[in-house]
Amino acid sequence: KQEVTQIPAALSVPEGENLVLNCSFTDSAIYNLQWFRQDPGKGLTSLLLIQSSQREQTSGRLNASLDKSSGRSTLYIAASQPGDSATYLCAVYMDSNYQLIWGAGTKLIIKP
Amino acid sequence: DVKVTQSSRYLVKRTGEKVFLECVQDMDHENMFWYRQDPGLGLRLIYFSYDVKMKEKGDIPEGYSVSREKKERFSLILESASTNQTSMYLCASSSDREQYFGPGTRLTVT
C-alpha cells in the first residue's frame, strides 16, 4: 500500500532564504506527483505536476524534482517571501487508479 | 483558466438536517472528487465519480451519498447531518490525473 510522507511537518525560516520541502513515497509505481499549496481556510492550489518520466518541473521561484527509483520528491523555493507562508502538500497518482495518495503536508512560515 | 466552484464557502446546519453541497467545474473533466479535511487527519476521499451517473466509494463514504446527473456537476449529500460531519469539504476535478480544487465549504453542524 502506497504511503506518502512529508518531512518536516512544520518549518519556519527568515525571509530571503532558499528552502527545500521533502516528500517521500514507498511504492515507485507512480503515474505522476503533484505539489499543492493551501492557505488557511482555503482550497488547494496546484503548484507543479511532475510526470513519472520527468526529473523536474519549474514555475517561477519553485522547482520540483522527482527521483522515482528512490521514492523522493523535493520542492525547492528560492528567495522565500512572507507570502509563501502556507501548507504545502504533495500527492501521488498510482499507475493503477485515479485516486491521489496524500502526504500530511508541511506548514511553512516565512518570517519577515 | 481552470475553474471549480462550490456552492457555499460557509454553511451552518442543525443535526438531522439533509445537506446538499454542490460542485461545478467548467473544464469538461470526466473525474470529480469529494474530500473532507480535518486537523491531524489530512485529506480523506469520500466519493468520486469517473462519469455521469457513475460513482465509487472512497475511504470514508459512511453517512454520505453523491449525485452526478450532469458531467459538470457533482453533489455531496449528507442525508442526516451529525456533529461529527463538521469539517472542511473540498471538491476537485481531473482529466488525465491532474486535480484542480474548488475553494472549499466549511460546514458546521450544531
Short mmCIF file of C-alpha atoms in Angstrom, two decimals:
data_model
loop_
_atom_site.label_atom_id
_atom_site.label_comp_id
_atom_site.label_asym_id
_atom_site.label_seq_id
_atom_site.Cartn_x
_atom_site.Cartn_y
_atom_site.Cartn_z
CA LYS A 1 0.00 0.00 0.00
CA GLN A 2 1.37 3.39 -1.02
CA GLU A 3 2.33 5.74 1.80
CA VAL A 4 3.37 9.35 1.32
CA THR A 5 5.39 11.15 3.97
CA GLN A 6 6.31 14.80 4.23
CA ILE A 7 9.12 15.97 6.45
CA PRO A 8 9.28 18.30 8.25
CA ALA A 9 5.69 18.79 9.42
CA ALA A 10 6.44 22.46 10.05
CA LEU A 11 9.22 24.83 9.07
CA SER A 12 9.94 28.45 9.97
CA VAL A 13 12.65 30.39 8.13
CA PRO A 14 13.62 34.05 7.68
CA GLU A 15 12.57 35.86 4.54
CA GLY A 16 15.00 35.57 1.65
CA GLU A 17 16.26 32.08 2.38
CA ASN A 18 16.16 29.28 -0.14
CA LEU A 19 14.45 26.18 1.24
CA VAL A 20 13.59 22.59 0.41
CA LEU A 21 10.46 20.66 1.30
CA ASN A 22 10.60 16.88 1.14
CA CYS A 23 8.11 14.26 0.05
CA SER A 24 8.78 10.52 0.06
CA PHE A 25 6.69 7.60 -1.15
CA THR A 26 7.01 3.87 -0.60
CA ASP A 27 5.84 2.47 -3.96
CA SER A 28 7.69 3.71 -7.05
CA ALA A 29 4.90 2.65 -9.47
CA ILE A 30 3.51 6.16 -9.65
CA TYR A 31 1.89 7.84 -12.64
CA ASN A 32 2.71 11.36 -11.51
CA LEU A 33 3.28 13.54 -8.45
CA GLN A 34 1.57 16.83 -7.73
CA TRP A 35 2.54 19.62 -5.32
CA PHE A 36 -0.19 21.83 -3.87
CA ARG A 37 -0.35 24.91 -1.72
CA GLN A 38 -3.11 25.57 0.81
CA ASP A 39 -3.69 28.86 2.61
CA PRO A 40 -5.55 28.71 5.95
CA GLY A 41 -9.26 28.05 5.48
CA LYS A 42 -8.93 27.90 1.70
CA GLY A 43 -8.91 25.28 -1.03
CA LEU A 44 -5.83 23.77 -2.64
CA THR A 45 -3.89 25.41 -5.44
CA SER A 46 -1.91 23.19 -7.77
CA LEU A 47 1.72 24.34 -7.99
CA LEU A 48 3.54 21.76 -10.08
CA LEU A 49 2.82 18.41 -11.65
CA ILE A 50 5.66 16.03 -12.49
CA GLN A 51 5.03 13.06 -14.72
CA SER A 52 6.77 9.82 -13.75
CA SER A 53 9.06 10.12 -16.77
CA GLN A 54 10.22 13.62 -15.79
CA ARG A 55 13.00 14.62 -13.41
CA GLU A 56 11.88 18.16 -12.61
CA GLN A 57 9.45 20.98 -13.25
CA THR A 58 9.88 24.69 -12.70
CA SER A 59 7.45 27.54 -12.20
CA GLY A 60 8.87 30.91 -11.24
CA ARG A 61 10.72 30.57 -7.93
CA LEU A 62 9.54 26.98 -7.49
CA ASN A 63 11.36 23.89 -8.67
CA ALA A 64 10.11 20.37 -8.04
CA SER A 65 12.27 17.32 -8.60
CA LEU A 66 11.37 13.66 -8.77
CA ASP A 67 13.55 10.62 -8.16
CA LYS A 68 11.16 7.76 -8.73
CA SER A 69 13.60 4.97 -8.02
CA SER A 70 14.39 6.29 -4.56
CA GLY A 71 10.81 7.35 -3.87
CA ARG A 72 11.52 11.03 -3.30
CA SER A 73 10.44 14.44 -4.48
CA THR A 74 11.60 17.83 -3.33
CA LEU A 75 10.05 21.26 -3.70
CA TYR A 76 12.68 23.99 -3.80
CA ILE A 77 11.57 27.55 -3.06
CA ALA A 78 14.05 30.26 -3.97
CA ALA A 79 14.29 33.62 -2.21
CA SER A 80 11.37 32.93 0.12
CA GLN A 81 8.83 35.67 0.86
CA PRO A 82 6.24 36.09 3.64
CA GLY A 83 3.54 35.43 1.01
CA ASP A 84 4.94 31.92 0.61
CA SER A 85 3.66 31.08 4.09
CA ALA A 86 1.15 28.25 3.66
CA THR A 87 0.83 24.49 3.97
CA TYR A 88 2.43 22.57 1.12
CA LEU A 89 1.08 19.13 0.24
CA CYS A 90 2.37 16.51 -2.12
CA ALA A 91 0.26 13.74 -3.57
CA VAL A 92 0.90 10.85 -5.95
CA TYR A 93 -1.25 9.14 -8.53
CA MET A 94 -0.61 5.46 -8.93
CA ASP A 95 -0.50 3.73 -12.30
CA SER A 96 -3.40 1.56 -11.23
CA ASN A 97 -6.18 4.02 -10.38
CA TYR A 98 -7.44 7.59 -10.40
CA GLN A 99 -7.09 8.36 -6.70
CA LEU A 100 -4.47 10.62 -5.20
CA ILE A 101 -2.49 9.40 -2.20
CA TRP A 102 -1.77 12.35 0.06
CA GLY A 103 1.04 13.42 2.33
CA ALA A 104 0.12 15.17 5.57
CA GLY A 105 1.71 18.45 4.48
CA THR A 106 4.44 20.81 5.61
CA LYS A 107 3.35 24.04 7.27
CA LEU A 108 5.75 26.76 6.15
CA ILE A 109 6.15 30.09 7.92
CA ILE A 110 8.36 32.77 6.39
CA LYS A 111 9.33 35.40 8.94
CA PRO A 112 9.68 38.99 7.68
CA ASP B 1 -8.49 29.22 -16.91
CA VAL B 2 -9.41 26.19 -14.85
CA LYS B 3 -12.40 26.73 -12.57
CA VAL B 4 -14.03 24.62 -9.88
CA THR B 5 -16.73 26.32 -7.84
CA GLN B 6 -18.54 25.23 -4.71
CA SER B 7 -21.97 26.50 -3.77
CA SER B 8 -21.12 27.88 -0.34
CA ARG B 9 -17.95 28.95 1.47
CA TYR B 10 -19.56 28.62 4.91
CA LEU B 11 -22.61 26.63 5.96
CA VAL B 12 -24.23 26.07 9.35
CA LYS B 13 -26.79 23.29 9.69
CA ARG B 14 -28.61 21.56 12.51
CA THR B 15 -28.27 17.91 13.49
CA GLY B 16 -30.62 15.74 11.45
CA GLU B 17 -30.96 18.15 8.52
CA LYS B 18 -30.39 16.99 4.94
CA VAL B 19 -27.48 18.92 3.49
CA PHE B 20 -26.51 19.41 -0.15
CA LEU B 21 -23.05 20.56 -1.18
CA GLU B 22 -22.73 21.44 -4.84
CA CYS B 23 -19.64 21.47 -7.01
CA VAL B 24 -19.39 22.67 -10.61
CA GLN B 25 -16.42 22.52 -12.97
CA ASP B 26 -16.08 24.18 -16.36
CA MET B 27 -13.24 22.08 -17.78
CA ASP B 28 -15.23 19.17 -19.21
CA HIS B 29 -13.37 16.81 -16.86
CA GLU B 30 -14.52 13.21 -16.57
CA ASN B 31 -13.49 12.71 -12.95
CA MET B 32 -14.80 14.54 -9.91
CA PHE B 33 -14.00 14.03 -6.23
CA TRP B 34 -15.29 14.94 -2.79
CA TYR B 35 -12.85 15.12 0.15
CA ARG B 36 -13.12 16.18 3.72
CA GLN B 37 -10.22 17.73 5.58
CA ASP B 38 -9.82 17.66 9.33
CA PRO B 39 -6.90 18.81 11.52
CA GLY B 40 -4.48 15.97 12.11
CA LEU B 41 -6.27 13.64 9.67
CA GLY B 42 -5.40 15.32 6.39
CA LEU B 43 -7.44 14.93 3.23
CA ARG B 44 -9.71 11.91 3.07
CA LEU B 45 -11.63 10.83 -0.01
CA ILE B 46 -15.38 10.44 0.48
CA TYR B 47 -16.62 9.61 -3.03
CA PHE B 48 -15.50 10.06 -6.59
CA SER B 49 -17.15 9.84 -9.97
CA TYR B 50 -15.49 8.90 -13.26
CA ASP B 51 -18.50 9.57 -15.49
CA VAL B 52 -22.05 10.84 -15.42
CA LYS B 53 -24.23 8.71 -13.13
CA MET B 54 -21.17 6.68 -12.08
CA LYS B 55 -19.79 6.79 -8.54
CA GLU B 56 -17.24 4.98 -6.43
CA LYS B 57 -16.82 4.95 -2.67
CA GLY B 58 -13.68 6.44 -1.28
CA ASP B 59 -12.14 5.85 2.12
CA ILE B 60 -14.95 7.30 4.29
CA PRO B 61 -18.33 7.08 2.49
CA GLU B 62 -20.44 6.33 5.56
CA GLY B 63 -23.10 8.97 6.16
CA TYR B 64 -22.73 10.47 2.69
CA SER B 65 -24.14 9.96 -0.77
CA VAL B 66 -23.44 11.63 -4.09
CA SER B 67 -25.19 12.52 -7.32
CA ARG B 68 -23.79 13.22 -10.75
CA GLU B 69 -26.57 13.84 -13.24
CA LYS B 70 -24.52 16.14 -15.49
CA LYS B 71 -20.84 16.00 -16.34
CA GLU B 72 -20.06 19.40 -14.86
CA ARG B 73 -21.87 18.97 -11.54
CA PHE B 74 -21.13 16.68 -8.60
CA SER B 75 -23.23 16.91 -5.45
CA LEU B 76 -22.44 15.61 -1.99
CA ILE B 77 -25.43 14.79 0.20
CA LEU B 78 -25.50 14.38 3.95
CA GLU B 79 -28.76 12.51 4.48
CA SER B 80 -28.98 13.34 8.19
CA ALA B 81 -26.24 15.67 9.31
CA SER B 82 -24.40 14.87 12.51
CA THR B 83 -21.93 16.89 14.56
CA ASN B 84 -19.04 14.60 13.55
CA GLN B 85 -19.57 15.77 9.97
CA THR B 86 -18.43 19.27 10.90
CA SER B 87 -15.46 19.71 8.58
CA MET B 88 -13.97 21.42 5.55
CA TYR B 89 -15.31 19.84 2.36
CA LEU B 90 -13.26 20.10 -0.80
CA CYS B 91 -14.33 19.26 -4.32
CA ALA B 92 -11.90 18.51 -7.14
CA SER B 93 -11.99 17.55 -10.79
CA SER B 94 -9.43 15.97 -13.08
CA SER B 95 -8.93 14.73 -16.59
CA ASP B 96 -5.63 12.94 -17.01
CA ARG B 97 -4.71 12.65 -13.35
CA GLU B 98 -4.08 16.28 -12.51
CA GLN B 99 -6.52 17.52 -9.90
CA TYR B 100 -7.96 21.01 -9.59
CA PHE B 101 -9.69 22.06 -6.42
CA GLY B 102 -12.54 24.35 -5.50
CA PRO B 103 -12.32 26.89 -2.65
CA GLY B 104 -13.88 24.56 -0.08
CA THR B 105 -17.00 24.65 2.07
CA ARG B 106 -16.64 24.98 5.82
CA LEU B 107 -19.63 23.07 7.23
CA THR B 108 -20.62 23.34 10.86
CA VAL B 109 -23.30 21.02 12.22
CA THR B 110 -24.77 22.13 15.56
#
